Coordinates of C-alpha atoms in Angstrom, one line a residue:
X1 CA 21.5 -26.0 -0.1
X2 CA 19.6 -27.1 3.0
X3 CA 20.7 -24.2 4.8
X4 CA 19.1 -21.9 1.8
X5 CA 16.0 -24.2 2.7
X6 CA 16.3 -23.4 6.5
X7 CA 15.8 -19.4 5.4
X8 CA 13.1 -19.9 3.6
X9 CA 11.5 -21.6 6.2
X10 CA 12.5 -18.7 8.6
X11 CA 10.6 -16.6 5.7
X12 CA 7.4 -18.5 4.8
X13 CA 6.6 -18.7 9.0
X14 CA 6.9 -14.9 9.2
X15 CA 4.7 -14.8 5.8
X16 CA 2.0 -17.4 7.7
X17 CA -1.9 -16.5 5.7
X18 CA 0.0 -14.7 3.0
X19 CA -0.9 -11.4 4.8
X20 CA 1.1 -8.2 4.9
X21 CA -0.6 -7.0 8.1
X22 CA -2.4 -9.3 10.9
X23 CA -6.0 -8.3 11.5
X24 CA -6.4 -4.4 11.7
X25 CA -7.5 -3.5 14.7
X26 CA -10.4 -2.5 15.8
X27 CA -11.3 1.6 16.2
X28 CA -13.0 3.2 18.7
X29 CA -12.8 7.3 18.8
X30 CA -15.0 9.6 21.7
X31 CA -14.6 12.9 19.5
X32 CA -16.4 15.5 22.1
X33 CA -18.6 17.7 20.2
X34 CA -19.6 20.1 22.9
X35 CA -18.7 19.9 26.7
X36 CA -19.7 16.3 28.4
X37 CA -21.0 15.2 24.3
X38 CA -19.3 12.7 22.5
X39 CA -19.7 11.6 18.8
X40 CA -18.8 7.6 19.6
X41 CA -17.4 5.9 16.4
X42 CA -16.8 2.0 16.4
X43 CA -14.9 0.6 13.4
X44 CA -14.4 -3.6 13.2
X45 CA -12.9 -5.2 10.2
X46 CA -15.3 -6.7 7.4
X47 CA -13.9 -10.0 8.2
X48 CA -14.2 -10.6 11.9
X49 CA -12.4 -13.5 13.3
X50 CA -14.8 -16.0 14.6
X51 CA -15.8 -16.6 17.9
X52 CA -14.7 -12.6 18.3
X53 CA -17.2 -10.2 18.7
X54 CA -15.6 -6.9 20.9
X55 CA -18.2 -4.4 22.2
X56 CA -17.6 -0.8 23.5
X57 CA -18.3 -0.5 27.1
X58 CA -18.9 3.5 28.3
X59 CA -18.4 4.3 31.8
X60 CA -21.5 4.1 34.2
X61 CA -23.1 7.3 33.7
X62 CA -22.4 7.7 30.3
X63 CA -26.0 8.3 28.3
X64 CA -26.2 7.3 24.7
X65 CA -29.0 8.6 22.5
X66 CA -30.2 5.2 20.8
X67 CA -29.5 6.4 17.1
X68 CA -27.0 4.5 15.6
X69 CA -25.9 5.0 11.8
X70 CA -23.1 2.6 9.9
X71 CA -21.4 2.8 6.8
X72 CA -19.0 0.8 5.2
X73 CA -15.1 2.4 4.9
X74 CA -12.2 1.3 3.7
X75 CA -11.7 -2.6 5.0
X76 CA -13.9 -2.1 8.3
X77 CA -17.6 -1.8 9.3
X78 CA -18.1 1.9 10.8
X79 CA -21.1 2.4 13.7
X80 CA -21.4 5.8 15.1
X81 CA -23.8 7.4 17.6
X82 CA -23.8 10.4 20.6
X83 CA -23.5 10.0 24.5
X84 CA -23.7 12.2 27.3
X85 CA -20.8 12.1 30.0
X86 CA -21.7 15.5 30.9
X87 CA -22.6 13.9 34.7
X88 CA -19.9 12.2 35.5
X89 CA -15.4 13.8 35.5
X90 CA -13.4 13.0 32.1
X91 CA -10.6 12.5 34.8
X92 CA -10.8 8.6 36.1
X93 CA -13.2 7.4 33.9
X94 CA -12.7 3.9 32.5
X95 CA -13.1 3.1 28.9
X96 CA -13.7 -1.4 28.9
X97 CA -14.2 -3.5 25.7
X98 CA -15.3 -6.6 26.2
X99 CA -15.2 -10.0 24.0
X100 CA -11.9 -9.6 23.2
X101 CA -10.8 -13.0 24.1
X102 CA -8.5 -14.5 22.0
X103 CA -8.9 -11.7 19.5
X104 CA -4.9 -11.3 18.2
X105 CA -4.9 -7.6 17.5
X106 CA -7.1 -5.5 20.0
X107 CA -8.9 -1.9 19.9
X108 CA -7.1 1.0 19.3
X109 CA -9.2 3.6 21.9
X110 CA -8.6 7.3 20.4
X111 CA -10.5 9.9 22.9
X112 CA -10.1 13.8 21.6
X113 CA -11.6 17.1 24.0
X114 CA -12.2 20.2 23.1
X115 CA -9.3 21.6 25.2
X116 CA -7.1 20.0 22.7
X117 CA -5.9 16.9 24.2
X118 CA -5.7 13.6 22.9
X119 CA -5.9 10.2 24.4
X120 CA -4.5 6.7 23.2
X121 CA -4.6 3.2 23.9
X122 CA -4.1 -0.1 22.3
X123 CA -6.8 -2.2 23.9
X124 CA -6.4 -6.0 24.2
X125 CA -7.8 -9.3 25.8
X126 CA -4.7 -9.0 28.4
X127 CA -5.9 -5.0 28.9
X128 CA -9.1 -4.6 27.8
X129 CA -9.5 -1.6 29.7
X130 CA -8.7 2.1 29.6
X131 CA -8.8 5.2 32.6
X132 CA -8.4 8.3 31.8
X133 CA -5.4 10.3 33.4
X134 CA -4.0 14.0 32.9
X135 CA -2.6 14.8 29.5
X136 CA 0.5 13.1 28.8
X137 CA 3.6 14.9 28.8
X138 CA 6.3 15.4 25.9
X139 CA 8.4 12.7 26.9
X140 CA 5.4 10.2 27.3
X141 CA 4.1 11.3 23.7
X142 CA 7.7 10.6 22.4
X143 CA 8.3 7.5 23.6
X144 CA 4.2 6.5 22.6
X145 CA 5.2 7.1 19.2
X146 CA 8.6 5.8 18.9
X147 CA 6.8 2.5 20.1
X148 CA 3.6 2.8 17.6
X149 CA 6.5 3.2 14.7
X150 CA 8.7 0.6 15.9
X151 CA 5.4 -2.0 16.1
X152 CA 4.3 -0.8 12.9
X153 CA 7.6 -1.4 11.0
X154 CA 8.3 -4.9 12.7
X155 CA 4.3 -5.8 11.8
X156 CA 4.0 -5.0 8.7
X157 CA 5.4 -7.6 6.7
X158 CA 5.3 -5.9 3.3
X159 CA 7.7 -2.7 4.7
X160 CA 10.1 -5.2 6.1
X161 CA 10.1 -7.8 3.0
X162 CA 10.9 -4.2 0.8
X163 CA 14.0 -3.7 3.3
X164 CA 15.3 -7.0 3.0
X165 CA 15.2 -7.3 -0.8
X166 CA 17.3 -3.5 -1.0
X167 CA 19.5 -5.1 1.0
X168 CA 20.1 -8.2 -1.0
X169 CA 20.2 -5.6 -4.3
X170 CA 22.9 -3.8 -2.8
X171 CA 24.5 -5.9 -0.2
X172 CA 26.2 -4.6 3.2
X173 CA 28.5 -1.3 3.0
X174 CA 28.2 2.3 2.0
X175 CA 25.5 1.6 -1.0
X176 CA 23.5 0.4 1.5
X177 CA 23.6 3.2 4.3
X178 CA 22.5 5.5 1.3
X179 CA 20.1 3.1 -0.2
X180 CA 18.7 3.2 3.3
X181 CA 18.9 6.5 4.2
X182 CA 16.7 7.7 0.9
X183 CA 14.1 4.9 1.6
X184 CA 14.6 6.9 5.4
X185 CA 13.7 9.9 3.6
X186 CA 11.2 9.2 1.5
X187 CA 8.9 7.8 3.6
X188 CA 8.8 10.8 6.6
X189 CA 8.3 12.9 3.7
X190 CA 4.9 11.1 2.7
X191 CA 3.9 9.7 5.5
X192 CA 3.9 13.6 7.3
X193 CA 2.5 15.3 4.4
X194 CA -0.4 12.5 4.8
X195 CA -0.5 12.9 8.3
X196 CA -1.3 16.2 8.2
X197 CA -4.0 15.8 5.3
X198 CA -2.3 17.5 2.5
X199 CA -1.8 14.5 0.5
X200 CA -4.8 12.0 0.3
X201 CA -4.5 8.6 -2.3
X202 CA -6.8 5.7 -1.4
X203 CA -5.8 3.0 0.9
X204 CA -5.7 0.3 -1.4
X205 CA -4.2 1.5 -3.8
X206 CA -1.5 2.8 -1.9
X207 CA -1.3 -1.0 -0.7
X208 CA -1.4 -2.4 -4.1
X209 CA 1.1 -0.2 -5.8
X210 CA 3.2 -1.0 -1.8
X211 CA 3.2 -4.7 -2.7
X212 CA 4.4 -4.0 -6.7
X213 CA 7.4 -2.5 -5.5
X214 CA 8.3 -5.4 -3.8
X215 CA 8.0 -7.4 -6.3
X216 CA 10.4 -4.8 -8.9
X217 CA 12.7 -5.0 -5.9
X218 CA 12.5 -8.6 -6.0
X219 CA 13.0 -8.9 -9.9
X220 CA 15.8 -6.9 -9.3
X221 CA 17.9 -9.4 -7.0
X222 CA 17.0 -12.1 -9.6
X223 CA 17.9 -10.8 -12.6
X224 CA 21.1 -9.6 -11.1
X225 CA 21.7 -7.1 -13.9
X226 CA 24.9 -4.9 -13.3
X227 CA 24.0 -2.3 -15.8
X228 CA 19.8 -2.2 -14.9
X229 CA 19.0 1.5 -13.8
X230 CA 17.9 0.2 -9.9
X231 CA 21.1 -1.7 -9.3
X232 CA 23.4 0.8 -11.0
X233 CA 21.3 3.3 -8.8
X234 CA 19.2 2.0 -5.8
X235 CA 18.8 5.0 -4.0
X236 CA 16.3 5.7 -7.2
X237 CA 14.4 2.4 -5.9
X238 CA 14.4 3.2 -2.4
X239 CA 14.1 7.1 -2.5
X240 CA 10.4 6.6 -5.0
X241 CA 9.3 3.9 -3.5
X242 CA 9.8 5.1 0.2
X243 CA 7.2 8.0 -1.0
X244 CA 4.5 5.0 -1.5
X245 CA 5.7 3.4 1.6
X246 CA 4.9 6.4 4.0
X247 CA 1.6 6.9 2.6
X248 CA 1.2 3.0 4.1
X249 CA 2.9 4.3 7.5
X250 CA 0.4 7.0 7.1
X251 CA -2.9 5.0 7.2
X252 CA -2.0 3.7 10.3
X253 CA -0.6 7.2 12.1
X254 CA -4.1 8.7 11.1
X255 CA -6.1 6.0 12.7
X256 CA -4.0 6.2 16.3
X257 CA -3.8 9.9 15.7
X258 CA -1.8 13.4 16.4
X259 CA -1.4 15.2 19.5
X260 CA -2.7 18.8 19.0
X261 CA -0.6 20.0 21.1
X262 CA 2.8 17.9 19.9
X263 CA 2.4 17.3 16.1
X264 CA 6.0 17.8 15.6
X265 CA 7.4 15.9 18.2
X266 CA 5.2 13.0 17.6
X267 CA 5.9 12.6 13.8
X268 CA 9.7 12.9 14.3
X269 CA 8.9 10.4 17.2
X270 CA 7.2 7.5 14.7
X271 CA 9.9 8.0 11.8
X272 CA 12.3 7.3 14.6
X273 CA 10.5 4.0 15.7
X274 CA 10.6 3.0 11.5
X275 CA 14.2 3.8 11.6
X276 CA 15.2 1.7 14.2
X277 CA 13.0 -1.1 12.9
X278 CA 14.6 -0.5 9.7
X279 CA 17.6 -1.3 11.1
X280 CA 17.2 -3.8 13.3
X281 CA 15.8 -5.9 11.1
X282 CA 18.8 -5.2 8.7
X283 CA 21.1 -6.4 11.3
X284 CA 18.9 -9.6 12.4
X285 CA 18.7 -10.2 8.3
X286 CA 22.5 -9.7 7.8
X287 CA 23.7 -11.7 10.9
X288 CA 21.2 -14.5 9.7
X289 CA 22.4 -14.8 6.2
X290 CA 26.0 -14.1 6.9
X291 CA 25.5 -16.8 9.4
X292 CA 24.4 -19.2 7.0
X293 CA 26.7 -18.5 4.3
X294 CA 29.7 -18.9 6.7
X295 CA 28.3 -22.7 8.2
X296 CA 30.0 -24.8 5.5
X297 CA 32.9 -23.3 3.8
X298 CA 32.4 -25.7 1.0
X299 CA 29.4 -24.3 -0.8
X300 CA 29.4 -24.1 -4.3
X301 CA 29.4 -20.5 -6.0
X302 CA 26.1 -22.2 -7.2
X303 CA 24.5 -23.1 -4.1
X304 CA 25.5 -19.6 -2.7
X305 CA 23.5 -18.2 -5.6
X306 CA 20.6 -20.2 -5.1
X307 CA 20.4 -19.4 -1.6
X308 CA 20.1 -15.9 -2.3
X309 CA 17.4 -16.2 -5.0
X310 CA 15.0 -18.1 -3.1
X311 CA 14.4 -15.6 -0.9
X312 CA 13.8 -12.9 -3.6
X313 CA 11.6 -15.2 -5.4
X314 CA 9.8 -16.5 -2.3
X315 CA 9.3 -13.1 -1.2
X316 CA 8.3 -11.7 -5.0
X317 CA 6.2 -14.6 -5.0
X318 CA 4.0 -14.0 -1.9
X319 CA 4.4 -9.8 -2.8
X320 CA 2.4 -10.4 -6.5
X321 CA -0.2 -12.7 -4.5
X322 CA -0.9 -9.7 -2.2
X323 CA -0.7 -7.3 -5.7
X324 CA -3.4 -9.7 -7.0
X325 CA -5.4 -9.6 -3.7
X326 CA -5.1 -5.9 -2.9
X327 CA -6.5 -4.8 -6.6
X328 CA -9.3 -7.9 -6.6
X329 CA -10.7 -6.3 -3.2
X330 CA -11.1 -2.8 -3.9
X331 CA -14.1 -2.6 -6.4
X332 CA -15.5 -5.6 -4.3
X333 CA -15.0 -2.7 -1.2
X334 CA -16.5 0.1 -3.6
X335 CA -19.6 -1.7 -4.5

């Protein structure tokens, strides 16, 4: 029993505030509008963390025009104005945000040209600070995107509580490298038919319906039900609900961006980065709960039980709290 306790210690520290994502991170895109112009755009959350207030710093040279306008989208404030860098070269130019101090989740600084290129950076209090170099090349775009996927699956709480509860339903073998490789599928579906704007659902309730599933998954394990549609057929589960899932990958893809110029290669590059995550945190999931099964070969069929319930109801516990959250916050968003 106490080792079923030890998991779900190992669980509720990785669930921490009860939040499936930490703190989005702050926005901030140059779109250039004609050459040397910039349409600026600065998006921070509505719930700032405090003692955190980060500020866009252009490079010397740079001349803004004064007018700003903000709106309110999605779970962030949204400031936009223009500046002209016509006087100074794109080419060396540094990018600074400051009062990021002890912010935990950065800028993302997105810059696009009218020659096509695109420019990323994940800006934070340890590099608060971006120049501007040559367009990347294919093999710097891959591995940019493997890495944004990997992150993205390994920090999003929700996606990787969904993968541990398919496999508890199906348990390790065959079932599960199909159960898998439909939730695989279903989600690059999505997410690149989102990417590339021709699907469009709103973000919330995308996340709602994202944090329901987990919870069906979770009933799933706990009712144990041999002849239930999911467990006589999981790849149903995984396959439908992986098509809700990449609509959540999407959201975050569209804020870092596409390459123009490498669209393909970098939207096979982030469903590679969510495959591995997938799969590493399989294995760490696996070798953990193997582990703990196998310390005392005296458990009790019943205590082996338990231990794998509490983690289903522990994690369909915190999934309906961010259900409940997620569908309380949107009309509070919309008004």
């Amino acid at each position: 029993m106490k080792h079923g306790v030890l998991l779900i210690s190992l669980l509720l520290m990785l669930v921490g505030k009860a939040s499936a994502h930490p703190m989005a991170p702050g926005l901030w895109v140059m779109n250039e509008q004609s050459p040397g112009h910039y349409l600026v755009i600065w998006k921070t959350s509505l719930k700032p963390m405090p003692g955190i207030s980060p500020a866009p710093i252009l490079p010397e040279g740079c001349i803004s025009d004064g007018q700003l306008s903000g709106r309110k989208e999605g779970t962030g404030n949204v400031v936009q104005w223009t500046t002209d860098c016509s006087s100074i070269e794109r080419i060396g130019s540094e990018y600074r945000v400051e009062g990021l101090d002890g912010s935990p989740s950065g800028v993302l600084f997105r810059m696009k040209t009218l020659d096509g290129n695109r420019y990323h950076r994940m800006l934070s209090s340890d590099s608060p600070s971006v120049t501007i170099e040559p367009a990347p090349g294919a093999l710097e775009v891959m591995w940019t995107y493997v890495v944004s996927g990997f992150d993205h699956l390994l920090s999003g709480l929700d996606h990787v509580f969904f993968v541990i509860m398919l496999t508890l339903l199906v348990g390790w073998g065959r079932q599960l490298f199909w159960t898998i490789t439909l939730f695989t599928l279903g989600h690059s579906v999505t997410l690149s038919l989102t990417a590339l704007g021709y699907v469009n659902f709103p973000v919330m309730l995308v996340e709602s319906i994202i944090a329901l599933s987990i919870v069906v998954a979770a009933a799933e394990v706990i009712r144990n039900d041999k002849s239930s549609l999911f467990r006589r057929h999981p790849w149903l589960m995984s396959g439908g609900f992986g098509l809700l899932h990449g609509m959540g990958f999407a959201g975050v893809l569209s804020e870092f961006g596409l390459p123009q110029n490498d669209i393909p290669l970098a939207l096979a590059a982030f469903n590679i980065g969510i495959e591995v995550g997938q799969l590493l945190v399989i294995a760490a999931f696996m070798v953990l709960w193997k582990g703990l099964l196998m310390v005392k070969s005296d458990w009790s069929q019943w205590s082996q039980k338990l231990a794998k319930l509490l983690p289903a109801y522990t994690i369909g516990a915190v999934a309906a709290l961010w259900f409940w959250q997620r569908t309380r916050i949107e009309p509070l968003l919309a008004g």
